[in-house]
Coordinates of C-alpha atoms and ligand atoms in Angstrom, one line a residue:
M1 CA 24.2 123.9 145.7
F2 CA 26.0 125.1 142.8
I3 CA 25.1 123.1 139.7
F4 CA 27.7 123.1 136.9
K5 CA 25.5 123.7 133.2
T6 CA 27.5 122.9 130.4
T7 CA 26.8 125.6 128.1
N8 CA 28.3 125.9 124.6
I9 CA 30.7 128.5 125.8
H10 CA 31.7 126.0 128.5
K11 CA 31.9 123.2 125.9
L12 CA 34.5 125.4 123.7
L13 CA 36.3 126.1 127.0
I14 CA 36.5 122.4 127.7
L15 CA 37.7 121.5 123.7
Y16 CA 40.6 124.5 124.2
V17 CA 41.8 123.3 127.5
L18 CA 41.8 119.6 126.2
V19 CA 43.5 120.6 122.5
L20 CA 46.0 122.3 124.4
F21 CA 46.7 119.6 126.8
S22 CA 47.0 117.0 123.8
C23 CA 49.3 119.4 122.8
R24 CA 51.9 118.8 125.3
I25 CA 51.0 115.1 125.5
H26 CA 52.7 112.8 123.0
P27 CA 53.6 109.4 122.7
V28 CA 57.5 110.1 123.0
D29 CA 58.8 108.0 125.9
N30 CA 60.3 110.5 128.1
E31 CA 63.3 108.3 128.8
K32 CA 64.3 108.1 125.3
Y33 CA 64.5 112.0 125.3
S34 CA 67.2 112.5 127.5
I35 CA 70.2 114.5 126.1
T36 CA 73.4 112.5 127.1
K37 CA 76.8 113.6 126.6
Y38 CA 78.8 110.6 127.4
A39 CA 78.4 106.9 128.0
Q40 CA 80.3 103.5 128.1
S41 CA 79.3 100.2 126.8
N42 CA 80.4 96.9 126.0
D43 CA 78.1 96.3 123.0
G44 CA 76.3 98.8 120.8
M45 CA 76.7 102.6 120.5
V46 CA 74.7 105.3 118.8
V47 CA 76.0 108.9 118.5
S48 CA 73.7 111.7 116.9
A49 CA 72.2 115.1 116.8
H50 CA 69.0 113.9 118.3
P51 CA 68.0 112.0 121.0
L52 CA 65.0 110.4 119.6
A53 CA 67.2 109.1 116.6
S54 CA 70.1 107.7 118.9
N55 CA 67.6 106.0 120.1
V56 CA 65.9 104.4 117.1
G57 CA 69.3 103.1 116.1
V58 CA 69.9 101.5 119.3
D59 CA 66.7 99.8 119.2
I60 CA 67.6 98.6 115.8
L61 CA 70.8 97.0 117.2
K62 CA 68.7 95.5 119.9
M63 CA 66.7 93.6 117.3
G64 CA 69.8 92.1 115.9
G65 CA 70.5 94.6 113.3
N66 CA 74.2 95.5 112.3
A67 CA 75.6 99.1 112.1
V68 CA 74.1 99.6 108.9
D69 CA 71.1 98.8 109.9
A70 CA 71.1 100.9 112.4
A71 CA 72.4 103.8 110.3
I72 CA 69.6 103.5 107.8
A73 CA 66.9 104.0 110.7
V74 CA 68.7 107.1 112.1
Q75 CA 68.8 108.6 108.7
F76 CA 65.4 108.1 108.4
A77 CA 64.5 109.2 111.8
L78 CA 66.8 112.6 111.6
A79 CA 64.7 113.6 108.4
V80 CA 61.9 113.5 110.9
V81 CA 63.3 114.7 114.3
Y82 CA 65.9 116.8 112.9
P83 CA 64.7 118.6 109.6
G84 CA 67.3 121.3 109.6
A85 CA 69.8 118.3 108.5
G86 CA 68.5 115.2 108.8
N87 CA 66.8 114.4 105.4
I88 CA 65.6 112.5 102.6
G89 CA 65.6 115.7 100.4
G90 CA 69.4 115.6 100.4
G91 CA 72.3 113.4 100.2
G92 CA 75.2 112.4 102.2
F93 CA 78.3 110.1 102.9
M94 CA 78.4 106.6 104.7
V95 CA 81.9 105.4 105.5
I96 CA 81.6 101.5 106.7
Q97 CA 84.2 99.2 108.1
S98 CA 83.4 95.7 108.9
Q99 CA 84.7 93.7 111.8
K100 CA 85.8 91.3 109.0
G101 CA 88.1 93.8 107.8
V102 CA 86.0 95.6 104.4
S103 CA 85.9 99.1 104.3
D104 CA 83.6 100.9 102.0
C105 CA 82.0 104.3 101.1
I106 CA 78.8 104.9 100.0
D107 CA 78.2 108.1 97.9
Y108 CA 74.6 109.6 98.1
R109 CA 75.9 113.0 97.2
E110 CA 73.2 115.3 95.6
K111 CA 73.7 115.8 91.5
A112 CA 73.3 118.7 89.5
P113 CA 69.9 118.8 87.4
L114 CA 70.5 117.5 83.9
K115 CA 69.5 121.0 82.7
A116 CA 71.6 122.8 84.9
T117 CA 74.3 125.2 83.2
E118 CA 77.6 126.7 84.4
K119 CA 76.4 130.1 84.6
M120 CA 72.9 129.4 85.9
Y121 CA 73.3 131.4 89.1
Q122 CA 75.1 134.4 87.1
D123 CA 73.1 137.0 85.3
S124 CA 73.8 138.5 81.9
N125 CA 76.5 140.8 83.3
G126 CA 78.3 137.9 84.7
I127 CA 77.2 138.6 88.4
V128 CA 76.5 136.2 90.7
I129 CA 72.6 136.4 91.8
D130 CA 73.4 135.1 95.8
S131 CA 70.1 134.3 96.7
L132 CA 69.7 131.7 94.1
S133 CA 72.2 129.1 95.0
K134 CA 70.8 129.2 98.4
F135 CA 67.2 129.3 98.6
G136 CA 64.3 127.8 96.9
A137 CA 63.8 125.2 94.4
L138 CA 66.6 126.2 91.6
A139 CA 69.1 125.7 94.5
A140 CA 68.2 122.0 95.0
G141 CA 70.4 119.4 93.7
V142 CA 69.0 116.0 92.7
P143 CA 68.3 114.1 96.3
G144 CA 70.6 110.9 96.9
S145 CA 69.6 110.0 100.8
V146 CA 66.9 107.5 99.8
D147 CA 69.1 105.7 97.1
G148 CA 72.1 105.7 99.5
M149 CA 70.1 104.2 102.1
V150 CA 68.7 101.2 99.3
L151 CA 72.1 100.6 98.5
A152 CA 73.4 100.3 102.1
F153 CA 70.8 97.8 103.0
E154 CA 71.1 95.7 99.7
H155 CA 74.9 95.3 100.4
Y156 CA 74.9 95.1 104.3
S157 CA 72.0 94.5 106.1
Q158 CA 72.2 91.8 108.9
L159 CA 68.2 92.8 110.0
K160 CA 67.2 92.0 106.0
D161 CA 63.9 94.0 107.3
W162 CA 63.8 97.3 105.3
K163 CA 60.4 98.3 106.4
A164 CA 61.4 97.8 110.5
L165 CA 64.1 100.3 109.6
I166 CA 61.6 103.0 108.3
Q167 CA 58.5 102.6 110.7
P168 CA 60.2 104.3 113.2
A169 CA 60.8 107.2 111.3
I170 CA 57.0 106.9 110.1
D171 CA 55.8 106.7 114.0
L172 CA 57.6 109.6 114.9
A173 CA 56.3 111.7 111.7
N174 CA 52.9 110.6 112.2
N175 CA 52.8 111.0 116.3
G176 CA 54.9 114.2 116.3
F177 CA 57.2 114.6 119.0
P178 CA 58.2 117.3 121.5
I179 CA 60.7 120.3 120.1
T180 CA 63.8 121.3 122.2
E181 CA 64.3 125.2 123.1
N182 CA 67.5 124.8 120.2
E183 CA 64.5 123.2 117.9
A184 CA 62.0 126.2 118.9
N185 CA 65.0 128.9 118.4
Q186 CA 66.1 127.6 114.9
L187 CA 62.6 127.3 113.4
N188 CA 61.7 130.7 114.8
S189 CA 64.7 132.0 112.8
K190 CA 63.4 130.4 109.6
Q191 CA 59.9 131.7 109.6
S192 CA 60.7 134.1 106.8
D193 CA 62.9 131.7 104.6
F194 CA 59.8 129.4 104.9
K195 CA 57.6 131.8 104.0
N196 CA 59.4 133.3 101.0
N197 CA 60.4 130.0 99.6
N198 CA 56.9 127.8 99.4
R199 CA 53.6 128.0 97.9
F200 CA 51.7 126.8 101.0
I201 CA 51.9 127.0 104.5
T202 CA 54.5 124.4 105.4
Q203 CA 54.4 122.3 108.8
F204 CA 57.2 124.4 110.1
E205 CA 55.6 127.8 109.9
R206 CA 53.9 129.3 113.2
A207 CA 53.4 132.5 114.9
H208 CA 56.0 131.4 117.4
W209 CA 57.5 128.0 118.5
E210 CA 58.4 126.8 122.0
K211 CA 60.1 124.3 123.9
G212 CA 57.8 121.3 124.2
D213 CA 55.3 122.2 121.2
I214 CA 54.7 119.1 119.1
L215 CA 55.7 118.7 115.6
V216 CA 53.6 116.4 113.7
Q217 CA 54.5 115.7 110.3
K218 CA 51.7 113.6 108.0
D219 CA 52.8 114.4 104.7
L220 CA 56.0 113.0 105.2
A221 CA 54.8 110.4 107.2
H222 CA 53.1 109.6 103.9
T223 CA 56.0 109.9 101.9
L224 CA 58.1 107.5 104.1
E225 CA 55.3 105.0 104.1
L226 CA 55.9 105.2 100.2
I227 CA 59.5 104.4 100.5
R228 CA 58.6 101.6 103.4
D229 CA 56.6 99.8 100.9
N230 CA 58.4 100.7 97.4
G231 CA 61.8 101.4 98.2
R232 CA 63.6 103.6 95.7
D233 CA 60.7 103.4 93.6
G234 CA 58.9 104.9 96.3
F235 CA 61.0 108.3 96.1
Y236 CA 62.5 108.1 92.5
S237 CA 59.4 107.3 90.4
G238 CA 55.8 107.7 91.0
E239 CA 53.6 110.3 93.4
V240 CA 56.8 111.8 95.2
A241 CA 58.9 112.1 92.1
Q242 CA 56.0 113.9 90.1
A243 CA 55.3 115.7 93.5
I244 CA 59.2 117.4 93.1
V245 CA 58.9 118.0 89.5
D246 CA 55.4 119.8 90.0
E247 CA 57.7 121.8 92.7
M248 CA 60.3 122.5 90.2
Q249 CA 57.5 123.6 87.8
A250 CA 56.2 126.0 89.9
M251 CA 59.1 127.7 92.1
G252 CA 61.4 127.7 89.2
G253 CA 63.5 124.6 89.7
L254 CA 65.1 122.4 87.1
I255 CA 64.7 118.6 88.5
S256 CA 63.0 116.7 86.0
L257 CA 61.5 113.1 86.1
E258 CA 64.2 111.8 83.9
D259 CA 66.7 113.2 86.8
M260 CA 64.8 111.2 89.6
N261 CA 64.8 107.9 87.8
S262 CA 68.5 108.2 86.8
Y263 CA 70.1 109.1 90.2
H264 CA 72.1 106.3 91.5
A265 CA 73.9 106.0 94.7
T266 CA 77.8 104.9 94.3
Q267 CA 80.4 102.6 96.0
R268 CA 83.3 104.2 96.4
T269 CA 86.5 103.3 97.5
P270 CA 88.1 104.6 100.8
I271 CA 91.0 107.5 101.1
T272 CA 93.4 105.3 103.7
T273 CA 96.4 106.4 105.0
Q274 CA 98.5 105.7 108.2
Y275 CA 99.3 108.2 110.8
K276 CA 101.3 107.5 113.8
G277 CA 100.7 103.8 114.0
Y278 CA 96.8 104.6 113.3
D279 CA 94.7 103.9 110.2
I280 CA 92.5 106.4 109.2
I281 CA 89.5 105.3 106.8
S282 CA 87.8 108.4 105.3
M283 CA 85.5 109.6 102.2
P284 CA 87.0 110.2 98.8
P285 CA 85.9 112.5 96.5
P286 CA 83.4 114.0 95.5
S287 CA 84.1 114.8 99.2
S288 CA 87.2 117.3 99.8
G289 CA 86.9 115.7 103.7
G290 CA 89.0 112.7 103.3
I291 CA 92.1 114.0 101.3
C292 CA 92.2 117.4 103.0
L293 CA 92.3 115.5 106.3
V294 CA 94.9 113.0 105.5
Q295 CA 96.8 116.1 103.5
L296 CA 96.5 118.1 107.0
L297 CA 97.7 114.8 109.1
R298 CA 100.7 114.2 106.7
T299 CA 101.9 117.8 106.8
I300 CA 102.0 118.2 110.8
E301 CA 103.0 114.4 111.2
P302 CA 107.0 115.0 111.0
Y303 CA 106.3 117.6 114.1
P304 CA 106.1 116.9 118.0
I305 CA 103.0 118.3 118.2
H306 CA 102.4 116.6 121.6
E307 CA 105.5 118.4 123.0
M308 CA 104.5 122.0 121.6
G309 CA 101.3 121.3 123.9
F310 CA 97.7 121.7 123.3
H311 CA 96.3 125.2 122.4
S312 CA 100.0 126.6 122.8
A313 CA 100.9 129.2 120.2
E314 CA 103.2 127.1 118.5
S315 CA 100.7 124.0 118.0
V316 CA 98.0 126.3 116.7
H317 CA 100.3 128.1 114.5
M318 CA 101.4 125.2 112.7
M319 CA 98.0 123.6 112.2
V320 CA 96.8 126.9 110.9
E321 CA 99.6 127.0 108.6
A322 CA 98.9 123.3 107.4
E323 CA 95.0 124.5 107.1
R324 CA 96.1 127.4 104.9
R325 CA 97.9 125.6 102.5
V326 CA 95.3 122.6 102.2
Y327 CA 92.2 124.7 101.6
A328 CA 94.2 126.3 98.7
D329 CA 94.6 123.2 97.4
R330 CA 90.9 122.3 97.5
S331 CA 90.0 125.5 95.5
E332 CA 91.9 124.1 93.0
H333 CA 91.9 120.7 92.7
L334 CA 89.4 119.0 94.5
G335 CA 85.5 118.0 92.4
D336 CA 83.8 115.3 91.4
P337 CA 86.2 112.5 90.1
D338 CA 83.4 111.2 87.7
Y339 CA 84.1 114.7 85.7
Y340 CA 87.6 116.1 87.1
K341 CA 90.6 114.2 87.3
V342 CA 91.3 114.6 90.7
P343 CA 95.4 114.2 91.6
M344 CA 94.7 111.9 94.4
K345 CA 98.0 110.3 94.5
T346 CA 100.1 113.7 94.3
L347 CA 97.9 115.6 97.0
L348 CA 98.2 112.3 99.6
S349 CA 101.9 111.8 99.2
S350 CA 103.9 112.8 101.9
E351 CA 106.6 114.4 99.5
Y352 CA 103.8 116.8 98.3
N353 CA 102.8 118.0 101.6
A354 CA 106.2 118.4 102.9
D355 CA 107.1 120.3 99.6
R356 CA 104.1 122.6 100.2
F357 CA 105.0 123.3 103.8
K358 CA 108.8 123.8 102.9
D359 CA 108.2 128.0 103.4
F360 CA 106.5 127.2 106.6
D361 CA 108.4 129.6 109.4
R362 CA 107.7 128.9 112.9
Q363 CA 108.0 132.7 113.9
K364 CA 105.7 134.0 111.4
A365 CA 102.5 133.6 109.8
T366 CA 102.3 133.3 106.0
K367 CA 99.9 135.9 104.1
S368 CA 97.1 133.7 102.3
Q369 CA 97.5 136.1 99.2
D370 CA 101.3 134.3 98.8
V371 CA 99.9 130.9 99.2
K372 CA 98.6 129.5 96.1
P373 CA 97.2 126.4 95.2
G374 CA 100.2 123.4 94.8
I375 CA 100.8 123.0 90.9
I376 CA 99.7 119.9 89.5
E377 CA 83.8 125.3 101.3
H378 CA 74.6 129.4 108.0
E379 CA 76.1 125.6 108.1
E380 CA 73.8 122.2 108.8
T381 CA 74.8 119.1 108.1
T382 CA 74.6 116.3 110.6
H383 CA 76.6 113.3 111.5
V384 CA 76.0 109.6 113.0
S385 CA 78.7 107.4 114.5
I386 CA 77.5 104.0 115.3
I387 CA 79.4 100.8 116.3
D388 CA 77.5 97.3 117.0
M389 CA 78.4 94.5 119.5
D390 CA 80.2 92.7 116.6
G391 CA 82.7 96.0 116.2
N392 CA 81.1 96.9 112.6
A393 CA 81.6 100.7 112.3
V394 CA 79.4 103.2 110.4
S395 CA 80.6 107.2 110.3
L396 CA 77.9 108.6 108.2
T397 CA 77.6 112.6 107.5
T398 CA 74.3 113.9 106.1
T399 CA 73.1 117.2 104.9
L400 CA 70.7 119.8 103.2
N401 CA 73.3 121.8 103.3
G402 CA 72.3 125.1 105.0
G403 CA 70.0 124.9 107.6
Y404 CA 66.6 123.6 106.3
G405 CA 68.4 123.4 103.3
S406 CA 66.6 125.5 100.2
C407 CA 63.5 126.3 102.9
T408 CA 61.2 124.5 100.0
V409 CA 59.2 121.8 101.2
V410 CA 57.8 119.3 98.3
K411 CA 53.9 119.9 98.4
G412 CA 52.0 117.0 99.9
C413 CA 55.3 115.3 100.7
G414 CA 56.5 117.1 103.8
F415 CA 60.1 116.9 103.1
L416 CA 62.6 119.8 102.7
L417 CA 65.1 119.9 99.5
N418 CA 68.7 120.8 99.8
N419 CA 70.3 123.9 98.7
E420 CA 73.3 121.6 98.0
M421 CA 74.1 123.4 94.7
D422 CA 75.6 126.5 96.6
D423 CA 78.4 123.8 97.3
F424 CA 79.5 124.1 93.3
S425 CA 81.6 126.7 92.5
V426 CA 79.4 129.4 90.8
K427 CA 81.7 131.5 89.7
P428 CA 85.4 131.1 89.4
G429 CA 86.9 133.0 93.1
V430 CA 83.5 133.7 94.2
P431 CA 82.7 132.4 97.5
N432 CA 80.1 130.0 98.4
M433 CA 78.0 130.6 101.8
F434 CA 81.0 129.0 103.9
G435 CA 83.2 131.5 102.3
L436 CA 84.9 128.6 100.2
V437 CA 86.1 129.5 96.4
G438 CA 86.5 127.4 93.7
A439 CA 87.1 126.9 90.0
E440 CA 87.2 124.5 87.0
A441 CA 87.3 121.1 89.0
N442 CA 84.0 122.1 91.0
K443 CA 82.1 124.6 88.2
I444 CA 78.7 123.1 87.8
E445 CA 78.0 120.6 85.2
P446 CA 75.0 118.8 84.3
S447 CA 74.6 115.5 86.5
K448 CA 78.0 116.0 88.3
R449 CA 78.5 116.1 91.9
M450 CA 79.2 119.1 93.8
L451 CA 82.4 119.3 95.9
S452 CA 82.1 118.4 99.6
S453 CA 83.4 118.9 102.8
M454 CA 82.1 116.3 104.7
T455 CA 84.7 114.1 106.4
P456 CA 82.9 111.0 108.0
T457 CA 85.9 109.0 109.3
I458 CA 87.1 105.8 111.2
V459 CA 90.4 105.4 112.7
M460 CA 91.8 102.0 113.3
K461 CA 94.8 100.7 115.2
D462 CA 96.1 96.7 114.8
G463 CA 93.2 96.0 112.7
K464 CA 90.5 97.1 115.4
I465 CA 88.3 100.1 115.4
K466 CA 89.9 102.6 117.6
M467 CA 87.5 106.0 116.6
I468 CA 84.5 106.4 114.7
V469 CA 84.4 110.4 114.4
G470 CA 82.5 113.1 112.1
T471 CA 80.7 116.6 112.4
P472 CA 78.4 118.9 110.6
G473 CA 79.9 122.9 110.0
G474 CA 80.5 123.4 106.5
S475 CA 84.1 123.9 105.7
T476 CA 85.2 123.4 109.3
I477 CA 84.2 120.1 109.0
I478 CA 87.6 119.1 107.8
T479 CA 89.5 121.0 110.3
S480 CA 87.0 119.8 113.0
V481 CA 87.5 116.2 112.6
F482 CA 91.3 117.2 112.3
Q483 CA 91.9 118.3 115.7
V484 CA 89.6 115.5 117.4
V485 CA 91.7 113.1 115.7
V486 CA 95.1 114.7 117.1
N487 CA 93.6 115.4 120.4
V488 CA 93.1 111.6 120.8
I489 CA 96.1 110.4 119.0
D490 CA 98.6 113.3 119.9
F491 CA 97.3 114.9 123.2
G492 CA 96.4 111.5 124.6
M493 CA 92.8 112.9 125.5
D494 CA 89.5 110.9 126.3
V495 CA 86.8 111.5 123.9
S496 CA 84.8 113.7 126.0
Q497 CA 87.9 116.4 126.3
A498 CA 88.5 115.5 122.6
V499 CA 85.2 116.6 121.6
Q500 CA 84.3 119.2 123.9
S501 CA 87.9 121.2 123.9
P502 CA 86.9 124.3 121.9
R503 CA 88.1 124.7 118.2
F504 CA 89.7 126.9 115.9
H505 CA 89.5 126.9 111.9
H506 CA 91.7 128.4 108.9
Q507 CA 90.5 127.8 105.4
W508 CA 93.1 129.9 103.3
L509 CA 90.5 132.7 102.3
P510 CA 89.3 134.5 104.3
D511 CA 92.7 135.0 105.9
T512 CA 91.6 134.9 109.4
I513 CA 91.9 132.3 112.2
Y514 CA 88.3 131.6 113.1
M515 CA 88.1 130.5 116.7
E516 CA 85.6 129.7 119.4
P517 CA 84.7 132.2 122.0
N518 CA 87.9 131.9 124.8
A519 CA 89.1 128.8 122.8
L520 CA 92.7 130.6 123.0
S521 CA 94.0 132.1 126.1
E522 CA 95.0 135.6 126.0
E523 CA 98.7 135.1 126.0
T524 CA 98.6 132.5 123.2
M525 CA 96.4 134.8 121.0
Q526 CA 99.1 137.3 121.7
K527 CA 102.0 135.5 120.5
L528 CA 100.1 134.6 117.3
K529 CA 99.0 138.1 117.0
D530 CA 102.9 138.9 117.0
I531 CA 103.9 136.6 114.0
G532 CA 101.1 137.7 112.1
H533 CA 97.6 136.1 112.5
N534 CA 94.1 137.8 112.6
F535 CA 91.5 136.5 114.5
S536 CA 87.6 136.3 114.1
V537 CA 85.4 134.5 116.5
K538 CA 82.9 131.9 115.4
N539 CA 80.3 131.1 118.2
Q540 CA 80.3 127.3 117.3
I541 CA 82.9 125.3 115.2
G542 CA 81.3 121.9 114.0
R543 CA 79.3 119.2 116.4
V544 CA 81.5 116.3 116.4
E545 CA 80.0 112.8 117.5
A546 CA 82.5 110.3 118.2
I547 CA 82.7 107.3 119.2
V548 CA 86.5 105.6 120.9
V549 CA 87.2 102.0 121.5
D550 CA 89.8 101.4 124.5
S551 CA 92.0 98.4 124.6
S552 CA 89.5 96.4 126.4
G553 CA 87.2 96.9 123.8
I554 CA 85.0 99.2 126.0
R555 CA 83.2 101.8 123.8
H556 CA 83.3 105.4 124.8
G557 CA 80.9 107.8 123.3
A558 CA 80.8 111.5 123.3
A559 CA 77.9 113.8 122.1
D560 CA 79.1 117.6 121.2
K561 CA 78.0 119.7 124.0
R562 CA 77.2 122.4 121.4
G563 CA 73.6 121.0 120.6
D564 CA 71.1 118.5 121.6
D565 CA 73.3 115.6 120.7
T566 CA 73.2 112.4 122.2
V567 CA 75.0 109.1 122.8
V568 CA 72.9 106.1 123.4
G569 CA 75.0 102.7 124.3
Y570 CA 73.9 99.7 125.7
Ligands
LIG1 N1 77.2 121.1 102.4 C1 78.4 121.2 103.1 C2 79.1 120.1 102.5 O1 79.0 119.1 101.6 O2 80.3 120.2 102.2

């Protein structure tokens, strides 16, 4: 009879097999890990970039939380399960529309550190040192996300249980979760950036990531516990604030304890306008999103776009020409309203936008070099759309700027710092990572917020929520939201068609129409080339999360097919 004798080698082998096996076993409920692109519900709904985060949001709604409670829980959960853009070391914007008619915006955008200077990314000859605003400690603005969530909680929570909103994120960080193929690819592509921008081996570093590997983040769990137990103080003072300052000192950044202690998120009045009988509610400066979206809608409103047809040469030409002019304005006139007088009234007026479009030629592309701003932005960001059973809505866009932000993890705290400083104009006319140029309005100043393109938007019809929409995508955020709104309102598409249809984009400079592969037919492209347009292919434009409410109150949610995005309703 064969007797199996346990030797040390056998024990080691058994241990190895157990470790391997346990790496594949995780406490994540598989049902909560199914990627769903369309859902319909009568009550609550959450659409986000990650199935686990969407489910965290829905769990909070089911516990009696409102849309804001769910948004707070999703923001923290995304910081764990979607570290490329979800964050506590970055910032964002939340647009809120209560069922009682209250509209509000929470601005938790990062700020330049107090020691920041206008020319901090230029050498002594005035030449921009490209990587400085994009990687490492010097690229980071003072993070706003935690204070934004505290502010939202204090003003709008229905659950009134801060700890319950953060605990799901803590559990995900402590227990770990299996990464998807997309996440494995993204992490693999950033290994040298993590190596180059950290003084220790971060949780994101591994010889090779594969789908199903478990990402455990104990340091991040600890930081989240401090925030859970101490609120704002758990991040902006004490252990975490000091660790950020230590990181800055070790890695050449500028954020001080004073920067941390004095950071405050703020409420801002939403940009509101009417478009063809719908009320559009979006984010004001320091985001350019709301103003530019309104400018685009105002500009095309007089034209019969529905008759022109979806993705016809005529409708694409008109939308591109509007985008060219609006992005020229963005470069000149938009910045942090606390530092620069943004000519909002003018920019939002029908007259101004009609005047800007008076040289629009239906038969000919304008050259961007002939378009000046009127007289008077590898992207990662992430969006969440939520509606609760009472009809309260939240449209939230949050970011670290580039994928995994500055790629610098705060030692001992497990979270990534943003590289949002690159959203400033580092030098007039020098393009940022999105090819966007800027000038005086968006120059670097101490404590100033950098201009954003994030466009969290809510559309109302007859006083009721019609649509909740937003997307990541750097400079393409505005034009992606623009297209989805037009797809629903003008082209009568359902939410899935509106979100999954291919997109295009023009941002004045460079003078080219960016287009997803096969977005336009050969015939349409030829017609557009004939009248002077150029094309560049961009593999992906935006990752839209949208909810549309129909006339009987049924919620239809669409999660963009361009990622692991998931809609969950109940
Ligand atoms: N960091 C991208 C944006 O705010 O526009």
